[in-house]
CSV table of C-alpha atoms and ligand atoms in Angstrom, one decimal:
chain,number,residue,atom,x,y,z
T,1,MET,CA,-33.2,-203.2,55.0
T,2,LEU,CA,-31.8,-203.4,58.5
T,3,VAL,CA,-28.5,-205.1,59.0
T,4,GLY,CA,-26.1,-205.6,61.9
T,5,ALA,CA,-23.0,-203.6,61.3
T,6,GLN,CA,-20.7,-205.4,63.8
T,7,TRP,CA,-20.7,-209.0,65.3
T,8,GLY,CA,-24.4,-209.3,66.1
T,9,ASP,CA,-26.5,-208.3,69.1
T,10,GLU,CA,-26.4,-204.6,68.0
T,11,GLY,CA,-30.0,-204.2,69.1
T,12,LYS,CA,-31.6,-205.2,65.8
T,13,GLY,CA,-34.7,-206.5,67.6
T,14,LYS,CA,-35.3,-203.2,69.4
T,15,VAL,CA,-34.8,-201.1,66.2
T,16,THR,CA,-36.9,-203.4,64.1
T,17,ASP,CA,-39.8,-203.3,66.6
T,18,PHE,CA,-39.5,-199.5,66.7
T,19,LEU,CA,-39.4,-199.0,62.9
T,20,ALA,CA,-42.1,-201.7,62.4
T,21,GLU,CA,-44.7,-199.3,63.7
T,22,LYS,CA,-44.6,-197.5,60.3
T,23,ALA,CA,-44.1,-200.7,58.1
T,24,ASP,CA,-46.6,-203.1,56.7
T,25,TYR,CA,-44.4,-206.2,56.3
T,26,ILE,CA,-41.4,-207.3,58.3
T,27,VAL,CA,-39.2,-210.1,56.7
T,28,ARG,CA,-36.5,-212.1,58.3
T,29,TYR,CA,-34.1,-213.1,55.5
T,30,GLN,CA,-31.4,-215.4,57.0
T,31,GLY,CA,-30.0,-217.1,60.1
T,32,GLY,CA,-32.0,-219.3,62.3
T,33,THR,CA,-32.4,-219.9,66.1
T,34,ASN,CA,-28.8,-218.8,66.5
T,35,ALA,CA,-30.3,-215.3,66.5
T,36,GLY,CA,-31.7,-213.8,69.7
T,37,HIS,CA,-33.6,-210.5,69.2
T,38,THR,CA,-34.9,-208.8,72.3
T,39,VAL,CA,-37.9,-206.5,72.3
T,40,VAL,CA,-38.9,-204.6,75.4
T,41,VAL,CA,-42.4,-203.1,75.5
T,42,GLY,CA,-43.4,-201.6,78.8
T,43,ASP,CA,-42.5,-204.1,81.5
T,44,ARG,CA,-42.6,-207.0,79.1
T,45,LYS,CA,-39.6,-208.5,77.5
T,46,PHE,CA,-39.7,-210.8,74.4
T,47,MET,CA,-36.9,-212.9,73.0
T,48,LEU,CA,-37.4,-213.7,69.4
T,49,HIS,CA,-35.3,-216.3,67.5
T,50,LEU,CA,-37.0,-217.0,64.2
T,51,ILE,CA,-40.1,-214.8,64.2
T,52,PRO,CA,-39.6,-211.2,62.9
T,53,SER,CA,-39.5,-208.5,65.5
T,54,GLY,CA,-42.7,-206.9,64.1
T,55,ILE,CA,-44.9,-209.7,65.6
T,56,LEU,CA,-45.9,-207.6,68.6
T,57,TYR,CA,-48.0,-205.4,66.4
T,58,PRO,CA,-51.3,-207.2,65.5
T,59,ASP,CA,-51.6,-205.7,62.1
T,60,LYS,CA,-48.2,-206.3,60.5
T,61,VAL,CA,-47.5,-209.2,58.2
T,62,CYS,CA,-44.4,-211.0,59.5
T,63,VAL,CA,-42.5,-213.2,57.0
T,64,ILE,CA,-39.9,-215.9,57.5
T,65,GLY,CA,-38.1,-215.7,54.2
T,66,ASN,CA,-36.5,-218.4,52.1
T,67,GLY,CA,-33.0,-217.6,53.4
T,68,VAL,CA,-33.8,-218.7,57.0
T,69,ALA,CA,-32.7,-222.0,58.3
T,70,LEU,CA,-35.9,-223.3,59.8
T,71,ASP,CA,-36.0,-225.4,62.9
T,72,LEU,CA,-39.7,-226.4,62.9
T,73,GLU,CA,-39.9,-227.6,66.5
T,74,MET,CA,-38.3,-224.4,67.7
T,75,LEU,CA,-40.6,-222.4,65.6
T,76,VAL,CA,-43.7,-224.1,67.0
T,77,ASN,CA,-42.4,-223.5,70.5
T,78,GLU,CA,-41.8,-219.8,69.7
T,79,ILE,CA,-45.3,-219.4,68.2
T,80,GLU,CA,-46.9,-221.2,71.2
T,81,GLY,CA,-44.8,-219.1,73.7
T,82,LEU,CA,-46.0,-215.9,72.0
T,83,GLU,CA,-49.6,-217.1,72.0
T,84,ARG,CA,-49.4,-217.9,75.7
T,85,GLU,CA,-48.4,-214.2,76.2
T,86,GLY,CA,-51.5,-213.1,74.2
T,87,ILE,CA,-49.6,-212.2,71.0
T,88,ASP,CA,-51.5,-213.1,67.9
T,89,THR,CA,-49.3,-214.9,65.3
T,90,SER,CA,-52.0,-215.4,62.6
T,91,ASN,CA,-50.2,-212.8,60.4
T,92,LEU,CA,-47.1,-214.9,60.2
T,93,ARG,CA,-46.0,-216.3,56.8
T,94,ILE,CA,-43.3,-218.9,56.2
T,95,SER,CA,-41.5,-219.4,52.9
T,96,SER,CA,-42.2,-222.7,51.1
T,97,ARG,CA,-38.5,-222.4,49.9
T,98,ALA,CA,-37.0,-222.1,53.4
T,99,HIS,CA,-34.6,-225.0,54.2
T,100,LEU,CA,-35.4,-227.2,57.2
T,101,LEU,CA,-33.0,-227.5,60.0
T,102,MET,CA,-33.1,-231.2,61.1
T,103,PRO,CA,-32.3,-232.8,64.4
T,104,TYR,CA,-29.1,-234.3,63.0
T,105,HIS,CA,-27.9,-230.8,62.0
T,106,LYS,CA,-27.8,-229.8,65.7
T,107,LYS,CA,-26.0,-233.1,66.5
T,108,PHE,CA,-23.4,-232.4,63.9
T,109,ASP,CA,-22.9,-228.8,65.1
T,110,GLU,CA,-22.3,-230.1,68.6
T,111,LEU,CA,-19.9,-232.8,67.5
T,112,GLN,CA,-17.9,-230.5,65.2
T,113,GLU,CA,-17.5,-228.0,68.0
T,114,GLN,CA,-15.8,-230.8,70.0
T,115,GLY,CA,-13.7,-231.8,67.0
T,116,CYS,CA,-11.9,-230.1,64.2
T,117,ARG,CA,-14.0,-226.9,64.1
T,118,GLN,CA,-14.0,-225.0,67.4
T,119,LEU,CA,-15.7,-221.6,66.6
T,120,GLY,CA,-17.9,-221.2,69.6
T,121,THR,CA,-21.1,-221.6,67.6
T,122,THR,CA,-24.5,-221.4,69.2
T,123,LYS,CA,-24.9,-225.2,68.6
T,124,ARG,CA,-28.2,-224.6,66.9
T,125,GLY,CA,-27.3,-226.6,63.8
T,126,ILE,CA,-26.7,-223.6,61.6
T,127,GLY,CA,-23.5,-224.6,59.8
T,128,PRO,CA,-24.6,-228.2,59.0
T,129,ALA,CA,-28.1,-227.0,57.8
T,130,TYR,CA,-26.7,-224.4,55.4
T,131,GLY,CA,-24.0,-226.9,54.5
T,132,ASP,CA,-26.6,-229.4,53.3
T,133,LYS,CA,-28.5,-226.7,51.5
T,134,ILE,CA,-25.3,-225.9,49.5
T,135,GLU,CA,-24.5,-229.6,49.1
T,136,ARG,CA,-28.0,-230.0,47.7
T,137,VAL,CA,-29.1,-232.6,50.2
T,138,GLY,CA,-31.3,-230.3,52.2
T,139,PHE,CA,-35.1,-230.3,52.4
T,140,ARG,CA,-37.2,-227.3,51.9
T,141,MET,CA,-40.6,-226.6,53.6
T,142,THR,CA,-42.4,-227.4,50.3
T,143,ASP,CA,-40.5,-230.8,49.9
T,144,VAL,CA,-42.1,-232.2,53.1
T,145,LEU,CA,-45.5,-232.1,51.3
T,146,ASP,CA,-44.2,-234.2,48.4
T,147,ASP,CA,-45.1,-237.9,48.1
T,148,ASP,CA,-41.5,-239.0,47.6
T,149,PHE,CA,-40.3,-237.1,50.8
T,150,PRO,CA,-40.1,-240.2,53.1
T,151,ALA,CA,-38.0,-242.0,50.6
T,152,ARG,CA,-35.6,-239.0,50.0
T,153,LEU,CA,-35.4,-238.5,53.7
T,154,GLU,CA,-34.5,-242.1,54.3
T,155,THR,CA,-31.6,-241.9,51.8
T,156,VAL,CA,-30.2,-238.8,53.5
T,157,VAL,CA,-30.7,-240.1,57.1
T,158,LYS,CA,-28.9,-243.4,56.1
T,159,GLU,CA,-25.9,-241.5,55.0
T,160,LYS,CA,-26.0,-239.2,58.1
T,161,ASN,CA,-26.2,-242.3,60.3
T,162,ARG,CA,-23.1,-243.9,58.7
T,163,ILE,CA,-21.1,-240.7,59.5
T,164,LEU,CA,-22.5,-240.6,63.0
T,165,GLU,CA,-21.8,-244.2,63.8
T,166,ARG,CA,-18.4,-244.7,62.0
T,167,LEU,CA,-16.8,-241.2,62.5
T,168,TYR,CA,-18.3,-240.1,65.7
T,169,ASP,CA,-19.3,-243.3,67.4
T,170,GLN,CA,-22.8,-242.0,68.0
T,171,PRO,CA,-26.2,-243.8,67.9
T,172,PRO,CA,-28.1,-243.5,64.6
T,173,TYR,CA,-31.3,-241.5,64.0
T,174,ASP,CA,-34.6,-243.3,63.4
T,175,CYS,CA,-35.9,-242.0,60.1
T,176,ARG,CA,-39.5,-242.8,61.1
T,177,ASP,CA,-39.1,-240.7,64.3
T,178,ILE,CA,-37.8,-237.7,62.3
T,179,LEU,CA,-40.6,-238.0,59.9
T,180,ASP,CA,-43.3,-238.1,62.6
T,181,ARG,CA,-41.7,-235.1,64.4
T,182,LEU,CA,-41.6,-233.1,61.1
T,183,ARG,CA,-45.2,-234.0,60.2
T,184,ALA,CA,-46.5,-232.9,63.5
T,185,CYS,CA,-44.9,-229.5,63.0
T,186,VAL,CA,-46.0,-229.2,59.4
T,187,ASP,CA,-49.6,-230.0,60.4
T,188,ARG,CA,-49.4,-227.1,62.9
T,189,LEU,CA,-47.7,-224.7,60.5
T,190,ARG,CA,-49.3,-225.6,57.1
T,191,ASP,CA,-51.6,-222.5,56.9
T,192,TYR,CA,-48.6,-220.2,57.3
T,193,VAL,CA,-46.6,-221.6,54.4
T,194,THR,CA,-46.6,-219.7,51.1
T,195,ASP,CA,-44.5,-218.3,48.3
T,196,THR,CA,-43.2,-215.4,50.3
T,197,SER,CA,-41.2,-213.8,47.5
T,198,LEU,CA,-44.4,-213.5,45.6
T,199,LEU,CA,-46.2,-212.1,48.6
T,200,VAL,CA,-43.6,-209.5,49.4
T,201,ASN,CA,-43.2,-208.4,45.8
T,202,ARG,CA,-46.9,-208.0,45.4
T,203,ALA,CA,-47.0,-206.0,48.6
T,204,LEU,CA,-44.3,-203.7,47.2
T,205,ASP,CA,-46.3,-203.4,43.9
T,206,GLN,CA,-49.2,-202.1,46.0
T,207,GLY,CA,-47.1,-199.5,47.7
T,208,LYS,CA,-46.8,-201.3,51.0
T,209,LYS,CA,-43.9,-200.6,53.3
T,210,VAL,CA,-41.6,-203.6,53.7
T,211,MET,CA,-38.7,-203.9,56.1
T,212,LEU,CA,-36.1,-206.7,56.0
T,213,GLU,CA,-34.7,-207.7,59.3
T,214,GLY,CA,-31.2,-209.2,59.4
T,215,ALA,CA,-29.9,-211.6,62.0
T,216,GLN,CA,-26.2,-211.7,63.2
T,217,GLY,CA,-24.0,-209.0,61.7
T,218,THR,CA,-21.6,-207.9,58.9
T,219,LEU,CA,-18.5,-209.4,60.5
T,220,LEU,CA,-20.3,-212.7,60.9
T,221,ASP,CA,-21.1,-212.9,57.1
T,222,ILE,CA,-19.7,-216.1,55.5
T,223,ASP,CA,-18.0,-214.1,52.8
T,224,HIS,CA,-17.3,-210.7,54.3
T,225,GLY,CA,-16.8,-211.7,58.0
T,226,THR,CA,-13.8,-212.9,59.9
T,227,TYR,CA,-13.8,-216.3,58.3
T,228,PRO,CA,-13.9,-219.0,59.6
T,229,TYR,CA,-15.2,-217.3,62.8
T,230,VAL,CA,-18.4,-216.5,61.2
T,231,THR,CA,-21.9,-217.9,60.7
T,232,SER,CA,-23.0,-219.8,57.6
T,233,SER,CA,-25.3,-217.3,56.0
T,234,HIS,CA,-25.2,-213.7,54.5
T,235,PRO,CA,-26.3,-211.2,57.2
T,236,THR,CA,-25.2,-208.4,54.8
T,237,ALA,CA,-27.4,-206.4,52.4
T,238,GLY,CA,-26.9,-208.7,49.4
T,239,GLY,CA,-28.1,-211.6,51.5
T,240,ALA,CA,-31.3,-209.6,52.3
T,241,CYS,CA,-32.3,-209.6,48.6
T,242,VAL,CA,-31.5,-213.3,48.1
T,243,GLY,CA,-33.0,-214.4,51.4
T,244,SER,CA,-36.3,-212.6,50.8
T,245,GLY,CA,-36.6,-213.0,47.1
T,246,ILE,CA,-36.7,-209.3,46.1
T,247,GLY,CA,-34.4,-207.5,43.7
T,248,PRO,CA,-31.9,-204.8,44.7
T,249,THR,CA,-33.8,-202.2,42.6
T,250,ARG,CA,-36.6,-202.3,45.2
T,251,VAL,CA,-34.5,-201.3,48.1
T,252,SER,CA,-34.5,-197.6,49.1
T,253,ARG,CA,-32.6,-197.6,52.4
T,254,VAL,CA,-30.0,-199.8,54.1
T,255,VAL,CA,-29.9,-199.1,57.8
T,256,GLY,CA,-26.8,-200.4,59.7
T,257,VAL,CA,-27.5,-201.1,63.4
T,258,VAL,CA,-24.4,-200.0,65.3
T,259,LYS,CA,-23.9,-200.5,69.0
T,260,ALA,CA,-22.1,-197.6,70.6
T,261,TYR,CA,-19.3,-199.9,71.6
T,262,THR,CA,-18.4,-203.4,70.3
T,263,THR,CA,-19.3,-206.9,71.4
T,264,ARG,CA,-18.6,-210.4,70.1
T,265,VAL,CA,-19.7,-213.9,71.2
T,266,GLY,CA,-17.7,-217.0,70.5
T,267,GLU,CA,-14.2,-217.3,69.2
T,268,GLY,CA,-12.3,-215.1,66.6
T,269,PRO,CA,-10.3,-211.9,66.4
T,270,PHE,CA,-11.6,-208.7,68.0
T,271,PRO,CA,-9.1,-205.8,67.8
T,272,THR,CA,-10.7,-203.4,70.4
T,273,GLU,CA,-11.6,-206.1,72.9
T,274,LEU,CA,-11.1,-205.1,76.6
T,275,THR,CA,-10.2,-208.0,78.8
T,276,ASP,CA,-9.8,-205.6,81.8
T,277,ALA,CA,-12.1,-204.0,84.3
T,278,THR,CA,-13.4,-201.5,81.7
T,279,GLY,CA,-14.6,-204.5,79.6
T,280,ASP,CA,-16.2,-206.1,82.7
T,281,PHE,CA,-17.9,-202.7,83.4
T,282,ILE,CA,-19.4,-202.5,79.9
T,283,ARG,CA,-20.6,-206.1,80.1
T,284,GLU,CA,-22.4,-205.5,83.4
T,285,ARG,CA,-23.8,-202.2,82.5
T,286,GLY,CA,-24.9,-203.3,79.0
T,287,ALA,CA,-26.2,-206.6,80.3
T,288,GLU,CA,-24.0,-208.2,77.6
T,289,PHE,CA,-24.9,-211.9,78.1
T,290,GLY,CA,-26.2,-213.9,75.1
T,291,THR,CA,-29.9,-213.9,74.4
T,292,THR,CA,-29.7,-217.4,72.9
T,293,THR,CA,-27.0,-219.1,74.8
T,294,GLY,CA,-26.5,-216.9,78.0
T,295,ARG,CA,-22.8,-216.7,77.3
T,296,PRO,CA,-20.9,-213.6,78.5
T,297,ARG,CA,-20.2,-211.4,75.5
T,298,ARG,CA,-16.7,-210.1,74.9
T,299,CYS,CA,-16.8,-206.3,75.1
T,300,GLY,CA,-14.6,-203.4,73.7
T,301,TRP,CA,-14.5,-199.9,72.4
T,302,LEU,CA,-16.2,-198.8,69.2
T,303,ASP,CA,-14.3,-199.7,66.1
T,304,ALA,CA,-14.7,-197.3,63.3
T,305,VAL,CA,-12.5,-199.4,60.9
T,306,ILE,CA,-15.2,-202.2,61.0
T,307,LEU,CA,-18.0,-199.6,60.7
T,308,ARG,CA,-16.4,-198.1,57.5
T,309,TYR,CA,-16.1,-201.7,56.2
T,310,ALA,CA,-19.7,-202.4,57.1
T,311,ALA,CA,-20.7,-199.2,55.3
T,312,ARG,CA,-18.9,-200.3,52.2
T,313,VAL,CA,-20.0,-204.0,51.9
T,314,ASN,CA,-23.6,-203.1,52.8
T,315,GLY,CA,-23.9,-199.8,51.0
T,316,LEU,CA,-25.3,-198.3,54.2
T,317,THR,CA,-27.5,-195.2,53.8
T,318,ASP,CA,-28.2,-194.8,57.5
T,319,LEU,CA,-26.9,-195.7,61.0
T,320,ALA,CA,-29.1,-196.7,63.9
T,321,ILE,CA,-26.9,-196.1,67.0
T,322,THR,CA,-27.9,-198.2,70.0
T,323,LYS,CA,-26.9,-198.6,73.7
T,324,ILE,CA,-25.2,-195.2,73.9
T,325,ASP,CA,-26.6,-194.9,77.5
T,326,VAL,CA,-24.3,-197.8,78.5
T,327,LEU,CA,-21.4,-195.3,78.2
T,328,ASP,CA,-23.1,-192.8,80.5
T,329,GLU,CA,-20.6,-193.1,83.4
T,330,PHE,CA,-17.3,-192.9,81.5
T,331,GLU,CA,-15.1,-189.8,81.9
T,332,ARG,CA,-13.3,-190.5,78.6
T,333,ILE,CA,-14.5,-192.7,75.7
T,334,LYS,CA,-12.3,-194.3,73.1
T,335,ILE,CA,-13.0,-194.9,69.4
T,336,CYS,CA,-10.7,-197.0,67.2
T,337,VAL,CA,-10.0,-195.0,64.0
T,338,GLY,CA,-7.3,-197.2,62.4
T,339,TYR,CA,-5.1,-200.3,62.9
T,340,LYS,CA,-1.3,-200.2,63.3
T,341,ARG,CA,0.7,-203.2,62.2
T,342,GLY,CA,4.4,-202.7,63.1
T,343,ASN,CA,5.1,-199.3,61.7
T,344,THR,CA,2.4,-199.4,59.1
T,345,MET,CA,-1.1,-197.9,59.4
T,346,LEU,CA,-3.9,-199.8,57.9
T,347,GLU,CA,-6.7,-197.8,56.5
T,348,GLU,CA,-9.0,-200.7,55.5
T,349,PHE,CA,-10.2,-203.8,57.4
T,350,PRO,CA,-7.7,-206.6,56.4
T,351,GLU,CA,-8.9,-209.9,54.8
T,352,SER,CA,-6.2,-212.0,56.5
T,353,LEU,CA,-6.9,-213.1,60.0
T,354,LYS,CA,-3.2,-213.3,60.6
T,355,VAL,CA,-2.8,-209.6,59.7
T,356,LEU,CA,-5.8,-208.7,61.8
T,357,GLN,CA,-4.4,-210.6,64.8
T,358,ASP,CA,-1.1,-208.5,64.5
T,359,CYS,CA,-3.0,-205.2,64.4
T,360,GLU,CA,-3.0,-202.7,67.3
T,361,PRO,CA,-6.0,-200.4,67.4
T,362,VAL,CA,-5.3,-196.7,67.1
T,363,TYR,CA,-7.6,-194.7,69.3
T,364,ILE,CA,-8.9,-191.2,69.6
T,365,GLU,CA,-10.4,-190.1,72.9
T,366,MET,CA,-13.5,-188.1,73.5
T,367,ASP,CA,-15.1,-186.6,76.6
T,368,GLY,CA,-17.8,-188.6,78.3
T,369,TRP,CA,-21.1,-186.9,79.4
T,370,LYS,CA,-21.3,-188.4,82.9
T,371,THR,CA,-25.1,-188.1,83.0
T,372,SER,CA,-28.0,-190.5,82.4
T,373,LEU,CA,-29.4,-190.4,78.9
T,374,GLN,CA,-32.3,-192.8,79.5
T,375,ASN,CA,-34.9,-190.1,79.7
T,376,CYS,CA,-33.8,-188.1,76.7
T,377,ARG,CA,-36.4,-188.1,73.9
T,378,THR,CA,-35.1,-185.6,71.4
T,379,TYR,CA,-31.7,-185.1,69.8
T,380,GLU,CA,-31.5,-181.6,71.3
T,381,GLU,CA,-32.0,-183.0,74.8
T,382,LEU,CA,-28.8,-185.1,74.5
T,383,PRO,CA,-25.8,-183.6,76.2
T,384,GLU,CA,-23.3,-181.8,73.9
T,385,ALA,CA,-20.7,-184.5,74.5
T,386,THR,CA,-23.1,-187.3,73.5
T,387,ARG,CA,-23.9,-185.4,70.3
T,388,ARG,CA,-20.2,-185.0,69.6
T,389,TYR,CA,-19.7,-188.7,70.0
T,390,ILE,CA,-22.6,-189.5,67.6
T,391,GLU,CA,-21.4,-186.9,65.0
T,392,LYS,CA,-17.9,-188.4,65.2
T,393,ILE,CA,-19.4,-191.8,64.3
T,394,THR,CA,-21.1,-190.3,61.3
T,395,GLU,CA,-17.9,-188.4,60.3
T,396,LEU,CA,-15.7,-191.5,60.6
T,397,THR,CA,-18.1,-193.7,58.5
T,398,GLY,CA,-19.5,-191.1,56.1
T,399,VAL,CA,-23.0,-192.4,56.9
T,400,PRO,CA,-25.7,-190.2,58.5
T,401,HIS,CA,-27.7,-191.5,61.5
T,402,CYS,CA,-31.4,-192.0,61.5
T,403,LEU,CA,-32.0,-193.2,65.1
T,404,VAL,CA,-30.3,-193.2,68.5
T,405,ALA,CA,-31.4,-195.6,71.2
T,406,VAL,CA,-30.9,-194.6,74.8
T,407,GLY,CA,-32.5,-197.6,76.5
T,408,PRO,CA,-34.1,-201.0,75.7
T,409,GLY,CA,-37.7,-199.7,75.9
T,410,ARG,CA,-39.7,-198.8,72.8
T,411,GLY,CA,-40.0,-195.2,73.9
T,412,GLN,CA,-36.3,-194.8,74.6
T,413,THR,CA,-35.6,-194.0,71.0
T,414,ILE,CA,-34.7,-190.8,69.3
T,415,VAL,CA,-35.5,-190.4,65.6
T,416,THR,CA,-33.0,-188.1,63.8
T,417,ARG,CA,-34.1,-188.8,60.2
T,418,GLU,CA,-37.4,-190.6,59.2
T,419,VAL,CA,-36.8,-194.0,57.6
T,420,PHE,CA,-40.4,-194.4,56.2
T,421,ALA,CA,-41.4,-191.2,54.5
Y,501,LIG,P1,-30.0,-208.2,68.5
Y,501,LIG,O1,-29.6,-209.6,68.4
Y,501,LIG,O2,-29.3,-207.3,67.5
Y,501,LIG,O3,-31.5,-208.0,68.3
Y,501,LIG,O4,-29.6,-207.7,70.0
Y,501,LIG,P2,-29.9,-208.5,71.3
Y,501,LIG,O5,-31.4,-208.4,71.6
Y,501,LIG,O6,-29.3,-209.8,71.3
Y,501,LIG,O7,-29.1,-207.6,72.4
Y,501,LIG,C1,-29.3,-206.3,72.6
Y,501,LIG,C2,-29.7,-206.0,74.0
Y,501,LIG,O8,-29.6,-204.7,74.4
Y,501,LIG,C3,-31.1,-206.5,74.4
Y,501,LIG,O9,-31.1,-206.9,75.7
Y,501,LIG,C4,-31.9,-205.2,74.3
Y,501,LIG,O10,-33.0,-205.1,75.1
Y,501,LIG,C5,-30.8,-204.2,74.8
Y,501,LIG,N1,-30.9,-202.8,74.1
Y,501,LIG,C6,-31.3,-202.5,72.8
Y,501,LIG,N2,-31.1,-201.2,72.6
Y,501,LIG,C7,-30.7,-200.7,73.8
Y,501,LIG,C8,-30.3,-199.3,74.2
Y,501,LIG,O11,-30.3,-198.4,73.5
Y,501,LIG,N3,-29.8,-199.2,75.5
Y,501,LIG,C9,-29.8,-200.3,76.4
Y,501,LIG,N4,-29.3,-200.1,77.6
Y,501,LIG,N5,-30.1,-201.5,76.0
Y,501,LIG,C10,-30.6,-201.7,74.7
Y,502,LIG,P1,-28.2,-212.0,66.6
Y,502,LIG,O1,-29.1,-212.1,65.4
Y,502,LIG,C1,-24.1,-212.7,68.0
Y,502,LIG,C2,-22.0,-216.2,66.5
Y,502,LIG,C3,-21.7,-217.4,67.4
Y,502,LIG,C4,-20.4,-217.9,66.8
Y,502,LIG,C5,-20.6,-217.7,65.3
Y,502,LIG,C6,-21.1,-218.9,64.6
Y,502,LIG,O2,-28.8,-212.2,67.9
Y,502,LIG,O3,-27.3,-210.8,66.5
Y,502,LIG,P2,-23.5,-220.2,64.5
Y,502,LIG,O4,-24.3,-220.8,65.6
Y,502,LIG,O5,-24.2,-219.1,63.8
Y,502,LIG,O6,-22.9,-221.2,63.6
Y,502,LIG,O7,-22.2,-219.5,65.3
Y,502,LIG,O8,-21.6,-216.7,65.2
Y,502,LIG,N1,-23.4,-215.8,66.4
Y,502,LIG,C7,-23.9,-214.7,66.9
Y,502,LIG,N2,-23.3,-213.7,67.7
Y,502,LIG,N3,-25.4,-212.5,67.7
Y,502,LIG,C8,-26.0,-213.5,66.9
Y,502,LIG,O9,-27.2,-213.3,66.4
Y,502,LIG,C9,-25.3,-214.6,66.5
Y,502,LIG,N4,-25.6,-215.7,65.8
Y,502,LIG,C10,-24.4,-216.4,65.7
Y,502,LIG,O10,-21.6,-216.9,68.7
Y,502,LIG,O11,-19.4,-217.0,67.2
Y,503,LIG,MG1,-28.9,-211.1,69.7
């Protein structure tokens, strides 16, 4: 399992692509087109939103699991975009249980962001789609193929239209139009659709290597994140089991992807945020602009309090540390090791946002390395100060590292402990 340990954009796409070389199956288990996973291979850059970051290998099976919110039109676009680039997508599989993200979900996301719920979402319809799933008025991939689907859709669209017209003063949706758009996509995708839980479990039975790729990150989890400034799914390890249909007894490693500093997009608390020139410097050097929305990401120092929390709620066995090269030019580098509230030191990440907002980060400072890491290929080649920084992260979290990334490219990756034996 590979999970984001912070607020998303940790480099999950890059790490997944790298580790996928030794895997047979790569499974996305939650989220939707709110995710933007970047994979750089040579001079080519791919932005993936729904398709697992193993797709660039022709021989890997890539699975969109039942926990993903599936925007069919965006998926067709993504497949066609990859095929135009010469990437074969015939090994893609889509769960018949995945819920569909409908055009009205995107509309409601947009309207809610203008109204009572201003979270800075990606406006990709995520909250409304998962909301309907939980309300039990959603539609799964398999439902579209049923005879009574048009009638069920009509009932739901009628109700959505009443809300749109009366509450938001918006034009209604034409059910026929939605149906036609869905059917066009389903015709295109039909051959990919299957019971992916069965597929993945059978693969495990045969001794195949399966990797589960999370979207977003631990602090965006609907239960464990900084609610309400979260996404509407479970990016954490528990969500990986539910969203792919495998049991926890089948999981051997849980890798937390950790960016060497912290970023966040959208609203919500962020204790180590730097709103000064240092934050701007990290944003520019780290190219911290959203893959999905292009928004500038908020940047700050590494926060070991949230990493310890991520280690706990995910049961992390490994850390994959990314973007450490972005810190190359700093004389001194800070790590937040605790929060201070008034005269009290907090050891654990607080559940109350009010408490979190009052917290001041307590920092330790470490020496920078003032040299470029981008050509380092072994752990021993890394400067001593870099290794000290990495070992400090392991010490503060109690979790060993398995990988260090020193650049966006596939080759700019140092393995420190094999993930697939
Ligand atoms: P994800 O959502 O977790 O997959 O991360 P994103 O792709 O949204 O953002 C990570 C960005 O950092 C992408 O532009 C990657 O190409 C880039 N990246 C990943 N690892 C590294 C690294 O070690 N160093 C640098 N400089 N860039 C990296
Ligand atoms: P990847 O997979 C970073 C953030 C949004 C917003 C909040 C809710 O690329 O790491 P949503 O559209 O999900 O309802 O928005 O979550 N968010 C992300 N931030 N990386 C992501 O994905 C994100 N997906 C959602 O910015 O604050
Ligand atoms: Mg991203």
